[in-house]
XYZ file of C-alpha atoms in Angstrom:
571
model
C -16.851 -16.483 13.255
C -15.811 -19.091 10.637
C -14.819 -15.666 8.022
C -12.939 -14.272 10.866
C -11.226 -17.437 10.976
C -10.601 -17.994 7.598
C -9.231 -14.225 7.551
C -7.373 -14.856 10.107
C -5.479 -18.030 8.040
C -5.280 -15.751 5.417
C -2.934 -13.712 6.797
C -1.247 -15.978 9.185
C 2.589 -14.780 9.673
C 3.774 -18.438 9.518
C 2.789 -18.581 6.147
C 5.443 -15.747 4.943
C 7.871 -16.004 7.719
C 11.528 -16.774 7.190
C 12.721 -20.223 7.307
C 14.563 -19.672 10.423
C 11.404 -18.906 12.256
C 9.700 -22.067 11.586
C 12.796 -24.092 12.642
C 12.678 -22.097 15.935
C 8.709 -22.639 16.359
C 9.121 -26.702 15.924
C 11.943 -26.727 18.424
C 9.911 -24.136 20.680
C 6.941 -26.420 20.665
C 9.068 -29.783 20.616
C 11.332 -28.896 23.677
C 7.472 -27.582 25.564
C 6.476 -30.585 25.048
C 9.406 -32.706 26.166
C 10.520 -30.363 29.302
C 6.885 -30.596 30.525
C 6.283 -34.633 30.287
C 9.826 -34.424 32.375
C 8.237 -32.289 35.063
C 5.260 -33.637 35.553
C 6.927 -37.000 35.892
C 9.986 -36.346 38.176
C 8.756 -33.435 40.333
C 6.600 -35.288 41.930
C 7.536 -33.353 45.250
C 5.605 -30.271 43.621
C 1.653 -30.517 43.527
C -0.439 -31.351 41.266
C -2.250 -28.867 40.616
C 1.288 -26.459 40.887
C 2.750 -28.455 38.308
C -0.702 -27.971 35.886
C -0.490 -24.631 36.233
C 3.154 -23.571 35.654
C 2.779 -25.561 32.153
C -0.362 -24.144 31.276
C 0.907 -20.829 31.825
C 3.898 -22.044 29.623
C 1.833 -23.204 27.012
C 0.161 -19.822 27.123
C 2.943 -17.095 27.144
C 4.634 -19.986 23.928
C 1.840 -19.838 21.669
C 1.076 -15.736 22.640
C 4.518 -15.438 22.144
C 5.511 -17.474 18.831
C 2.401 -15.237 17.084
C 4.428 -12.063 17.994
C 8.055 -13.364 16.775
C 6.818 -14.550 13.554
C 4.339 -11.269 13.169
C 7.730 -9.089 14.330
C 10.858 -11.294 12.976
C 11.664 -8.144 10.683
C 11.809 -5.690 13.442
C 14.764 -5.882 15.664
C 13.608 -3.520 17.898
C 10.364 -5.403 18.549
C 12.539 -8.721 18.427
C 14.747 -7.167 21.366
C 11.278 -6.355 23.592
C 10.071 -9.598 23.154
C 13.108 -11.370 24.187
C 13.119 -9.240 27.411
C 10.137 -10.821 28.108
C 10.175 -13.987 27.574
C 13.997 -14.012 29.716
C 11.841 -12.297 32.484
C 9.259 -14.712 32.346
C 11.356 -17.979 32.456
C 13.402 -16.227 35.025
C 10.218 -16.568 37.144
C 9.117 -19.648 36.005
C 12.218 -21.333 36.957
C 11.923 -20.387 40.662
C 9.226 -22.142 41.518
C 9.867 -24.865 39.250
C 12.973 -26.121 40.945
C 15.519 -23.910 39.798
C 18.675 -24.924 37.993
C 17.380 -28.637 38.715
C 14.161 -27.723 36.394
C 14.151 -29.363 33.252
C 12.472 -26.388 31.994
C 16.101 -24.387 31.891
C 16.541 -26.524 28.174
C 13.355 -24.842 27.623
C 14.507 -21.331 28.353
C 17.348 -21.952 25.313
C 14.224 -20.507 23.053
C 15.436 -17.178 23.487
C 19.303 -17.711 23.333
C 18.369 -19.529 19.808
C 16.173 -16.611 18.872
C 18.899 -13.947 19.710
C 21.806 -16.056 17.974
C 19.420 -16.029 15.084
C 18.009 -12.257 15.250
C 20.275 -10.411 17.353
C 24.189 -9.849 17.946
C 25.987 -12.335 20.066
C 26.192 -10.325 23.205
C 22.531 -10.203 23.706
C 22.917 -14.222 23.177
C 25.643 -14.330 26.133
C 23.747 -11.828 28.234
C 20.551 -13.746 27.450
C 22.206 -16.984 29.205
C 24.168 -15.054 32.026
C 20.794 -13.844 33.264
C 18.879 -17.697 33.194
C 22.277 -18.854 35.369
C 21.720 -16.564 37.701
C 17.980 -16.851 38.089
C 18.211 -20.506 38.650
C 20.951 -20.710 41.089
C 21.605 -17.302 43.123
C 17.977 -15.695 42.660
C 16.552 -19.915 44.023
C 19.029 -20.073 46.460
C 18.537 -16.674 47.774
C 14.330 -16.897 47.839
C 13.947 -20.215 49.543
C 17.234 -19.152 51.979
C 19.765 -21.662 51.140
C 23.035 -21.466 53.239
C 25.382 -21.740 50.454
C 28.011 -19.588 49.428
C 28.134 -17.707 45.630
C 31.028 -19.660 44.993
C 30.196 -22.803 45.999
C 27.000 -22.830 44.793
C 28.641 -22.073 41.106
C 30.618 -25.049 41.338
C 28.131 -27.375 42.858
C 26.840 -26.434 39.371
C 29.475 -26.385 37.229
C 28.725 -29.233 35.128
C 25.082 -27.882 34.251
C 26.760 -24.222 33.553
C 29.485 -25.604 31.206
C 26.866 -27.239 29.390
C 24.794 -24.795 28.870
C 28.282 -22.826 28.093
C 29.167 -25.221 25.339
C 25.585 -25.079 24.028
C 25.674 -21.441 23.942
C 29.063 -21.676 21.930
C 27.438 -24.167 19.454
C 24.379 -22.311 19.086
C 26.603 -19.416 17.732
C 28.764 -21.790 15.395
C 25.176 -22.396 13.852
C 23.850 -19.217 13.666
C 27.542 -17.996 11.895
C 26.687 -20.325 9.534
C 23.170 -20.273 9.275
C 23.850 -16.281 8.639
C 26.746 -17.149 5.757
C 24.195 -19.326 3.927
C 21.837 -16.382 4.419
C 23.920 -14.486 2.680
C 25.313 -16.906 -0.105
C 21.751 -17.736 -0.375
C 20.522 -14.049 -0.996
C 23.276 -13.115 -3.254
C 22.036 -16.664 -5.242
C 19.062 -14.997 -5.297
C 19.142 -12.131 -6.613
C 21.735 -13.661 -9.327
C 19.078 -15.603 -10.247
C 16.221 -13.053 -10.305
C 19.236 -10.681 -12.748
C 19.541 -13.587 -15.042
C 15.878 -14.431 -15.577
C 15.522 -10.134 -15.829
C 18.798 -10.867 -18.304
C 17.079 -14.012 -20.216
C 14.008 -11.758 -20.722
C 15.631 -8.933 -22.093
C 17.430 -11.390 -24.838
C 14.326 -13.203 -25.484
C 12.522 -9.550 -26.301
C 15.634 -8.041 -28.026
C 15.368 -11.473 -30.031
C 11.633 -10.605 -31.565
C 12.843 -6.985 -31.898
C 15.442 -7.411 -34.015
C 13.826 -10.010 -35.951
C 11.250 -7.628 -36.690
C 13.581 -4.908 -37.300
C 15.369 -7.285 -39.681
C 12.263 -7.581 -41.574
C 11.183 -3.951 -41.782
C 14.952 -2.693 -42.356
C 14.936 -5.183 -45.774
C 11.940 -3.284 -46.595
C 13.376 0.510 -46.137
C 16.967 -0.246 -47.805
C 15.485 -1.625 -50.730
C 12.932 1.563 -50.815
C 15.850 3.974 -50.045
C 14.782 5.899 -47.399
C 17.166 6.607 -45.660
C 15.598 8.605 -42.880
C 12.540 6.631 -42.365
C 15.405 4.153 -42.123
C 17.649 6.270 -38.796
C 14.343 6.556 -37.430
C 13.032 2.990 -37.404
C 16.726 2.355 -36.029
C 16.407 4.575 -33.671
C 13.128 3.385 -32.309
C 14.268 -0.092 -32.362
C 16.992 0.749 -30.164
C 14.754 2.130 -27.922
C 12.830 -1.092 -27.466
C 15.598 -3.165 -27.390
C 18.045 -1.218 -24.808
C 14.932 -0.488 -22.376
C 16.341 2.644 -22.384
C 14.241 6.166 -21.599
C 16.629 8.346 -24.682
C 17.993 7.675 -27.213
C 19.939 9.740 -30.006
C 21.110 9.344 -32.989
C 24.004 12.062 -34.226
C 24.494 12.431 -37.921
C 27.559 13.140 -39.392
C 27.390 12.361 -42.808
C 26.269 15.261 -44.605
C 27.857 18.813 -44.623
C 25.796 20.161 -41.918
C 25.789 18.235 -38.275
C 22.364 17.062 -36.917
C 20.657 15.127 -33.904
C 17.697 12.851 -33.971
C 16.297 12.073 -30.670
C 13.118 12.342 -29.180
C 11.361 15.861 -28.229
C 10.339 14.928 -24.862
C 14.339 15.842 -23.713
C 15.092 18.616 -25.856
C 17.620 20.247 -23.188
C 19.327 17.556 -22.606
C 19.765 16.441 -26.459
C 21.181 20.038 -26.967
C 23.681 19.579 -23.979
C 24.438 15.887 -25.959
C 24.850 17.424 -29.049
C 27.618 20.503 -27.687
C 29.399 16.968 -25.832
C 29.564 15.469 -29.249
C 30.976 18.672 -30.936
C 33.541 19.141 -28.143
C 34.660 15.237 -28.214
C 33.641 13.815 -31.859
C 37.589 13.282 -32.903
C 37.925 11.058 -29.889
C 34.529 9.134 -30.112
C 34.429 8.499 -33.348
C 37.693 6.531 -33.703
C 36.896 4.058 -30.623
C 36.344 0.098 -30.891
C 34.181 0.107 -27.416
C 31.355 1.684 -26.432
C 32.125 4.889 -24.824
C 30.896 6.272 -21.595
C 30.110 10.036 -21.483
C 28.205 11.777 -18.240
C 26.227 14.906 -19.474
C 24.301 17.250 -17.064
C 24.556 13.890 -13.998
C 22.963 11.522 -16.732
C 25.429 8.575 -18.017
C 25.329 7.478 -21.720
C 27.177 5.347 -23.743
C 27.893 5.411 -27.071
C 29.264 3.813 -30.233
C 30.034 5.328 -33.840
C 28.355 4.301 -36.833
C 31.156 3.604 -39.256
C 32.767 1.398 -42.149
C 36.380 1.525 -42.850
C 36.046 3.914 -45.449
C 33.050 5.963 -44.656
C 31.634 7.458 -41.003
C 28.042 7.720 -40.866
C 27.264 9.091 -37.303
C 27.143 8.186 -33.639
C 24.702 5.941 -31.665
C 24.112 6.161 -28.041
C 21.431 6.005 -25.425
C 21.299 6.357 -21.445
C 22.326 3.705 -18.990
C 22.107 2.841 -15.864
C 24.613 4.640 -12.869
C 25.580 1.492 -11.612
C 27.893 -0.557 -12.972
C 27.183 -3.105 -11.540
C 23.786 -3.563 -12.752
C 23.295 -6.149 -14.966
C 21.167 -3.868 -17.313
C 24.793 -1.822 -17.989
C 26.392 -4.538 -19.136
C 23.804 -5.696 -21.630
C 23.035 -1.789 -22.536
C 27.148 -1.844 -23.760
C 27.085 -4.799 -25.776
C 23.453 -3.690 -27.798
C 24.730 -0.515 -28.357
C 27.791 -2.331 -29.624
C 25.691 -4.752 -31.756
C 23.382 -2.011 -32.570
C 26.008 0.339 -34.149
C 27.323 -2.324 -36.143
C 23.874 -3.437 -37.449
C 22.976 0.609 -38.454
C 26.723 0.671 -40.320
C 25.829 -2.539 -42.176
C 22.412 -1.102 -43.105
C 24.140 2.141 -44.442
C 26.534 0.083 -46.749
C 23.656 -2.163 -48.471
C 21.203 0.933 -48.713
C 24.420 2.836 -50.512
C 25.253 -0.319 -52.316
C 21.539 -0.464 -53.112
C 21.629 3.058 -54.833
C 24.693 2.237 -56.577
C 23.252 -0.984 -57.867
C 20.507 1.185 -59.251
C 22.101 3.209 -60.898
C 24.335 0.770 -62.331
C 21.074 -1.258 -63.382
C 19.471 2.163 -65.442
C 23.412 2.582 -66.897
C 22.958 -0.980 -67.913
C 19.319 -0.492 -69.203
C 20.126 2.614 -71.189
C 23.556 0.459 -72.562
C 21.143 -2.387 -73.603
C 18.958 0.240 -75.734
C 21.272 1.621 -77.137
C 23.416 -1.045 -78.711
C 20.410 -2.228 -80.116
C 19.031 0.114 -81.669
C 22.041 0.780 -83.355
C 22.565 -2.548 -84.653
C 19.143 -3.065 -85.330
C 16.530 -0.209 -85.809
C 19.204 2.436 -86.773
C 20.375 0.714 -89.355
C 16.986 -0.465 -91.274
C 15.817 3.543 -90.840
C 19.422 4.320 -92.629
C 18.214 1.863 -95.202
C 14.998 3.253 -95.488
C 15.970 6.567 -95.597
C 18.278 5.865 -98.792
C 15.443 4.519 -100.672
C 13.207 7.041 -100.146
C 16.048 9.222 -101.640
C 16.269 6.915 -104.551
C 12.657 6.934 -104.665
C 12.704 11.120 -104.853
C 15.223 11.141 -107.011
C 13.541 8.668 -109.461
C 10.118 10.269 -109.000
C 10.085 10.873 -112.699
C 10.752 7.338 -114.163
C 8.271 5.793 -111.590
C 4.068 5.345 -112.905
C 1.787 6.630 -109.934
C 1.094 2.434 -108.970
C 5.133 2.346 -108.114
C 5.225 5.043 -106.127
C 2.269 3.293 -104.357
C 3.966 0.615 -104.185
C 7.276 1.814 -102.931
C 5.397 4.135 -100.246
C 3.337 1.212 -98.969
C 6.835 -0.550 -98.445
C 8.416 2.375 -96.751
C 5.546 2.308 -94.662
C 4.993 -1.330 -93.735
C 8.853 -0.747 -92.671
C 8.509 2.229 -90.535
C 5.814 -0.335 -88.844
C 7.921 -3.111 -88.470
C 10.971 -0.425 -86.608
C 8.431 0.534 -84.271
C 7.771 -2.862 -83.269
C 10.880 -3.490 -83.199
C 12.128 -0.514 -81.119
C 8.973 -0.919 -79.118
C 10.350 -4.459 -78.133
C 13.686 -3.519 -77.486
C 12.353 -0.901 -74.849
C 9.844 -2.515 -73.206
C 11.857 -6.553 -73.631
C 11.322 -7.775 -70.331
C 7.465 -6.270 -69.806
C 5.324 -9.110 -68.741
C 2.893 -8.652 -71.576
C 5.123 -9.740 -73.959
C 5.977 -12.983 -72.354
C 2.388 -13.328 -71.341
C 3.237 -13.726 -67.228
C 2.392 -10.907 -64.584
C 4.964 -12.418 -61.611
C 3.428 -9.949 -58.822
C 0.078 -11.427 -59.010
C 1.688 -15.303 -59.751
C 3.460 -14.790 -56.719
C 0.791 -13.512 -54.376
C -1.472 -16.732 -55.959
C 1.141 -18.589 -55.167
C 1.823 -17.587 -51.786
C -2.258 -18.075 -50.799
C -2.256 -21.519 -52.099
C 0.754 -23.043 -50.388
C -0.897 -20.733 -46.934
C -4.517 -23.102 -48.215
C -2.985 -26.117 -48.225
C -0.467 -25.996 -44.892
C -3.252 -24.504 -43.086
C -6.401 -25.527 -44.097
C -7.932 -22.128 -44.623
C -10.101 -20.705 -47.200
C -8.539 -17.461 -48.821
C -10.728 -15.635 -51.773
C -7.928 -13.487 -53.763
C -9.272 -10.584 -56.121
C -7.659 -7.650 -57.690
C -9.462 -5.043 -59.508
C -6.836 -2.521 -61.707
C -3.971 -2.258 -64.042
C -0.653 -3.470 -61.205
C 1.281 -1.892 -63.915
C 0.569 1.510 -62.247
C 2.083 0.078 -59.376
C 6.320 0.974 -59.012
C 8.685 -2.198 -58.356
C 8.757 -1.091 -54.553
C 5.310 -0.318 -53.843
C 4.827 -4.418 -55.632
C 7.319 -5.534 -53.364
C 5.785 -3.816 -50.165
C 2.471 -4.991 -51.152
C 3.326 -8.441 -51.735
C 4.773 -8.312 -48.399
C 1.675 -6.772 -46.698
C -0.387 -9.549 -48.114
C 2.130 -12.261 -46.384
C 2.243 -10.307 -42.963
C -1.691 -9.710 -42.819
C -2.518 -13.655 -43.899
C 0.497 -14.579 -41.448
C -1.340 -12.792 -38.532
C -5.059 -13.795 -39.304
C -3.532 -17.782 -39.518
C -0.926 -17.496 -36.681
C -2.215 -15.177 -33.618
C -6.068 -14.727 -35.023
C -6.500 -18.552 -35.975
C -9.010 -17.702 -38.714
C -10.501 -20.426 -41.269
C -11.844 -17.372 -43.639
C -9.588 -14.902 -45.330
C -10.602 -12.248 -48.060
C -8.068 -10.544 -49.727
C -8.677 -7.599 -52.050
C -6.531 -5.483 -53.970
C -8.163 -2.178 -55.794
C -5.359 0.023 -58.274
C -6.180 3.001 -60.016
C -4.880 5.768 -60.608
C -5.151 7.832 -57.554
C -4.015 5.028 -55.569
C -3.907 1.605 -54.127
C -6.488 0.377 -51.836
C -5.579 -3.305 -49.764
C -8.041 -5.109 -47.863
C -7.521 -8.165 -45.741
C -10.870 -9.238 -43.706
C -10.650 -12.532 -41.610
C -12.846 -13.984 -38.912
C -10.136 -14.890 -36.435
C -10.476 -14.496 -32.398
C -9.753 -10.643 -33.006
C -8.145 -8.126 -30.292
C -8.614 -4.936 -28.434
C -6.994 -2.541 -30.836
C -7.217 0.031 -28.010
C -5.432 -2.281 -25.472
C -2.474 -3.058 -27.686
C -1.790 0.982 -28.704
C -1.735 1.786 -24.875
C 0.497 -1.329 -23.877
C 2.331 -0.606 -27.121
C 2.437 -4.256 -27.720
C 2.456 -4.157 -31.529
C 3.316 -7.782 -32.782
C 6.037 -7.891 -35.144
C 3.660 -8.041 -38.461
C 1.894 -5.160 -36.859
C 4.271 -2.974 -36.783
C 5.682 -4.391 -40.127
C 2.185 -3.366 -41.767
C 2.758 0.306 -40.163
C 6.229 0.409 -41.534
C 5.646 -0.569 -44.471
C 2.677 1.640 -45.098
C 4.680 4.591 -43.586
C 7.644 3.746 -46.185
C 5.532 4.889 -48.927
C 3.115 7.278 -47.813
C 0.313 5.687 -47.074
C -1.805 4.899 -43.859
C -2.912 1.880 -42.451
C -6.599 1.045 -39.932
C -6.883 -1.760 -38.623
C -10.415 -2.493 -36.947
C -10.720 -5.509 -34.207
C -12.474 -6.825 -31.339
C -12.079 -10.149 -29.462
C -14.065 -12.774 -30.697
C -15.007 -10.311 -34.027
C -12.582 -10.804 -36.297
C -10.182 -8.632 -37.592
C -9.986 -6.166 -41.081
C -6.967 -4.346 -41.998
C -7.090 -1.682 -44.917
C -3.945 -0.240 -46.303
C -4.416 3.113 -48.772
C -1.258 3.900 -51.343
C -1.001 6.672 -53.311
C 0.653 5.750 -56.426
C 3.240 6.850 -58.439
C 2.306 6.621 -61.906
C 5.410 6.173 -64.311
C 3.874 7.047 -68.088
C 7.469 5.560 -69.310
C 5.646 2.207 -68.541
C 2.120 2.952 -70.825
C 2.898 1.261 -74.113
C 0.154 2.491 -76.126
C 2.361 6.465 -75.966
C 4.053 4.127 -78.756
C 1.301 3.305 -81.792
C-alpha cells in the first residue's frame, strides 16, 4: 500500500502542471472552504444533515475533479468534457442549496476561471449564462414561485451584474495572463537558443584552439593537404554541420574534398560551383546556394592576390534558427582562417627556399675567400715543387710533400667547418634534447611530479620537423598525464635509429576508456594533437588506457635519414 502510494506521489500531475493550474486549485479549495463555512452558518433553515451532505458531495466531485484538470490541462477536448460537468453539477447543487441566494454560486466561478484560462471566451460567457439561469428560472420554476421571467431578472439584477463584471474581469486577467504566456514562452526559448548559442562558442573555442595548435604544426611541415583536410574536419566540428566541402581551385585541374558518405550530392555541388564560380568567388559574404532541396552556404578562400578555393558546408532551412546565423559567421571566420593558413604555409616555402639560397650563398663566399684561395696557393707550389724536382735532395721533397699535405688537412677542416658551422657538435650543445630537459624540469618543479627522461640514438638522424613534432609530442603527452590524468610518475623514452623513431610516454594517472572516447569521438585537444602530429609525418600512434590504470602512449616515426648531415663522409 505504502509503494502504491509513494508511486502514486511519484507521478502526481500537480507536480508538472502549469502554473495556472495550481493558482486555480488554491482558489478552488479556498473559495470550498469559505462558501461552505457560509452555508452551514446562514442556512440554518436547511437541515443538518442536508447541509452535511451537499458539502460533502462538494468536497467529493472538487478533489475527483481537480485530479482530472491537472491530469488533462493539455487536452482541450478533455478540458471542454470536464467543464460540462462540473456546470451540470453546480447547476444541481445550487437548487437545493438556495438558489441564486446560495453562497455556493461564488463557488461555481471555478469553471468560468478554468474556461477563461483553457478555453475561448464564449465557452466562459456561456459557462455563466447557464449558472444564471439555474439559480433563478430553473429554482423558481421547481419549488413553483409566482414570479414573472422578467421580474425575477431584476429582483436579481444586482447579483447578475456582479457576476457580469466578474466575468468581464476574469477575462481582462486571463488576456493578460495569456500575453505573459506568450512573452514568457518566447523568453524561453530565447533563453534555451542562447545557452544552445553559448555552447556552441564555448566548443568552437577549444576547437579552434586546438586547430590553432595542430595547423602551426602542418604549415611549418608543408603539407598542404594533410593541412585542407584537418581544415576541413575542423569545420566540421565547429559548424555542427552533417557536410562539408572543400573546392580547390588552385591548381590547373578543379577538385572537391568532402566526405564519401554524400558522394551524389558533392557531384551535384561541384557542377553548382562550375556553373557559378565567377560569381562566388568575388563575394565579401557568405553565399547561400540550394542544391538538390539542401541549403549551403559558402565563402571563398582568397588573398588579394591569389584565390585558393571555396569553403562551404550545409545549414539549416530556417532562417530563423539561431544555428544559421552562427553557421554564416564560422564559415566567414573559417574562410578567412584557411586563406591566412595558405599565405604563411606559401610564405613558409618561400622562406625555405630563401634560407637554402642563403645557405648555399654563405658556402660559397667562403670558400672562395678562404679555402679556394689556400688550394690556389698550394697548387702553385706544388708546381714550383715539380718544376724544381731536380735541385731538391729526396729529405726536401719530404719535406715540401709533408707541408702540402698538412695543408690539404688544414682546407678540409676548414671547408668541413664552413659546411657544417652551425652543427651542434662544434659548439658542443644539442638544443633538441636541452629543450625537452628543460621543458621536464620546469613541468617537475610547477607540478610536483617525477619525470625519468632517456633517449637512446643519434637525434641527428632526426629532420628539423620531425625534432620539432617530437618535442611537441613530448609537451602534449606530459601536458595530458599532469592536467586530465593527474599522474605523480612520468617515464619518457625516446629510441632513434635508423629505421625509425620510437616515443614512449607511460604515466600512472586516473586513465580512461579508450573505447568510450573513439565512439563519443571526444578526443581532447592533445589527443587529437598527438594523432595529427603523428599523421603529419607518417607515423602511427596507440595509446593504451583504462580508468584507474594509467595511461601509455607510443608514437612510431619512420625517419628520413639525410647523409648530407654524417660528417665522417668528410675524413
Amino acid at each position: 500500500m505504502l509503494a502504491n502510494i509513494m508511486k502514486y506521489k511519484k507521478v502526481s500531475p500537480l507536480k508538472y502542471s502549469m502554473e495556472e493550474s495550481r493558482i486555480l486549485l488554491i482558489y478552488r479549495y479556498l473559495s470550498l472552504l469559505i462558501t461552505s463555512t457560509f452555508y452551514m452558518l446562514n442556512h440554518s433553515e436547511h437541515s443538518l444533515m442536508r447541509r452535511i451532505f451537499i458539502i460533502v458531495c462538494l468536497t467529493i466531485s472538487s478533489v475527483v475533479l481537480s485530479y482530472l484538470y491537472l491530469k488533462n490541462e493539455k487536452s482541450k477536448q478533455n478540458i471542454k468534457i470536464l467543464i460540462l460537468i462540473e456546470t451540470v453539477g453546480n447547476s444541481i447543487l445550487l437548487i437545493p442549496s438556495g438558489g441564486v441566494n446560495s453562497p455556493f454560486v461564488w463557488y461555481t466561478l471555478n469553471t468560468i476561471l478554468i474556461s477563461s484560462v483553457f478555453l475561448t471566451k464564449l465557452y466562459c460567457w456561456f459557462n455563466l449564462l447557464i449558472y444564471i439561469l439555474s439559480s433563478t428560472v430553473l429554482v423558481y420554476f421547481v419549488f413553483d414561485e409566482e414570479l414573472s421571467n422578467t421580474r425575477l431578472l431584476i429582483q436579481e439584477s444586482n447579483l447578475i451584474l456582479s457576476l457580469v463584471m466578474i466575468v468581464a474581469a476574469i477575462q481582462a486577467w486571463s488576456m493578460y495572463l495569456k500575453k505573459v504566456k506568450r512573452k514568457n514562452e518566447i523568453l524561453k526559448d530565447m533563453n534555451c537558443q542562447l545557452q544552445s548559442a553559448n555552447q556552441m562558442i564555448v566548443e568552437s573555442i577549444d576547437h579552434i584552439k586546438s586547430l590553432y595548435q595542430s595547423v602551426n604544426i602542418l604549415t611549418n611541415k608543408g603539407n598542404e593537404d594533410g593541412l585542407i583536410k584537418l581544415l576541413c574536419e575542423y569545420t566540421k566540428e565547429i559548424t555542427k554541420s552533417s557536410i562539408i566541402f572543400y573546392y580547390d581551385i588552385s591548381e590547373d585541374e578543379y577538385r572537391i574534398i568532402a566526405d564519401k558518405e554524400n558522394d551524389h550530392l558533392i557531384k551535384l555541388v561541384k557542377e553548382s560551383l562550375a556553373m557559378n564560380l565567377n560569381n562566388i568567388i568575388d563575394i565579401k559574404i557568405p553565399k547561400e546556394l540550394s542544391i538538390s532541396d539542401t541549403k549551403f552556404v559558402m565563402m571563398p578562400v582568397r588573398t588579394n592576390y591569389k584565390i585558393y578555393g571555396i569553403l562551404g558546408c550545409q545549414v539549416a532551412n530556417t532562417k530563423d534558427d539561431i544555428k544559421y546565423g552562427n553557421n554564416m559567421h564560422q564559415i566567414q571566420f573559417l574562410s578567412e582562417l584557411m586563406s591566412i593558413t595558405f599565405e604563411r604555409l606559401y610564405l613558409e616555402e618561400v622562406n625555405s627556399r630563401l634560407l637554402i639560397s642563403e645557405e648555399q650563398n654563405r658556402i660559397a663566399n667562403e670558400i672562395h675567400d678562404g679555402v679556394l684561395q689556400r688550394l690556389f696557393c698550394l697548387s702553385c707550389g706544388i708546381f714550383a715543387l715539380m718544376r724544381n724536382m731536380d735541385e731538391y735532395s729526396t729529405y726536401d721533397i719530404r719535406e715540401e710533400l709533408d707541408f702540402v699535405r698538412n695543408t690539404i688537412d688544414d682546407v678540409m677542416k676548414e671547408l668541413r667547418n664552413k659546411i657544417y658551422g652551425l652543427s651542434w657538435k662544434k659548439s658542443g650543445t644539442n638544443s633538441f634534447v636541452a629543450d625537452i630537459k628543460s621543458y621536464i624540469e620546469e613541468t617537475k618543479r610547477l607540478n610536483d611530479v617525477v619525470i625519468p627522461f632517456s633517449i637512446i640514438g643519434n637525434d641527428e638522424l632526426l629532420t628539423c620537423d620531425e625534432k620539432k613534432a617530437l618535442y611537441r609530442m613530448i609537451c602534449e603527452g606530459i601536458g595530458n598525464a599532469v592536467r586530465h590524468g593527474k599522474a605523480k610518475n612520468i617515464d619518457v623514452n625516446l629510441n632513434i635509429d635508423s629505421n625509425g623513431t620510437v616515443l614512449s610516454i607511460v604515466d600512472d594517472g586516473i586513465g580512461f576508456d579508450v573505447n568510450e572516447v573513439k565512439e563519443n569521438n571526444s578526443n581532447g585537444l592533445g589527443i587529437k594533437n598527438l594523432y595529427h602530429l603523428s599523421e603529419s609525418l607518417g607515423g602511427e600512434t596507440k595509446i593504451d588506457s583504462r580508468p584507474g590504470k594509467g595511461t601509455k602512449i607510443e608514437i612510431i616515426i619512420p625517419n628520413h635519414i639525410n647523409s648530407m648531415r654524417v660528417e665522417e663522409a668528410i675524413i
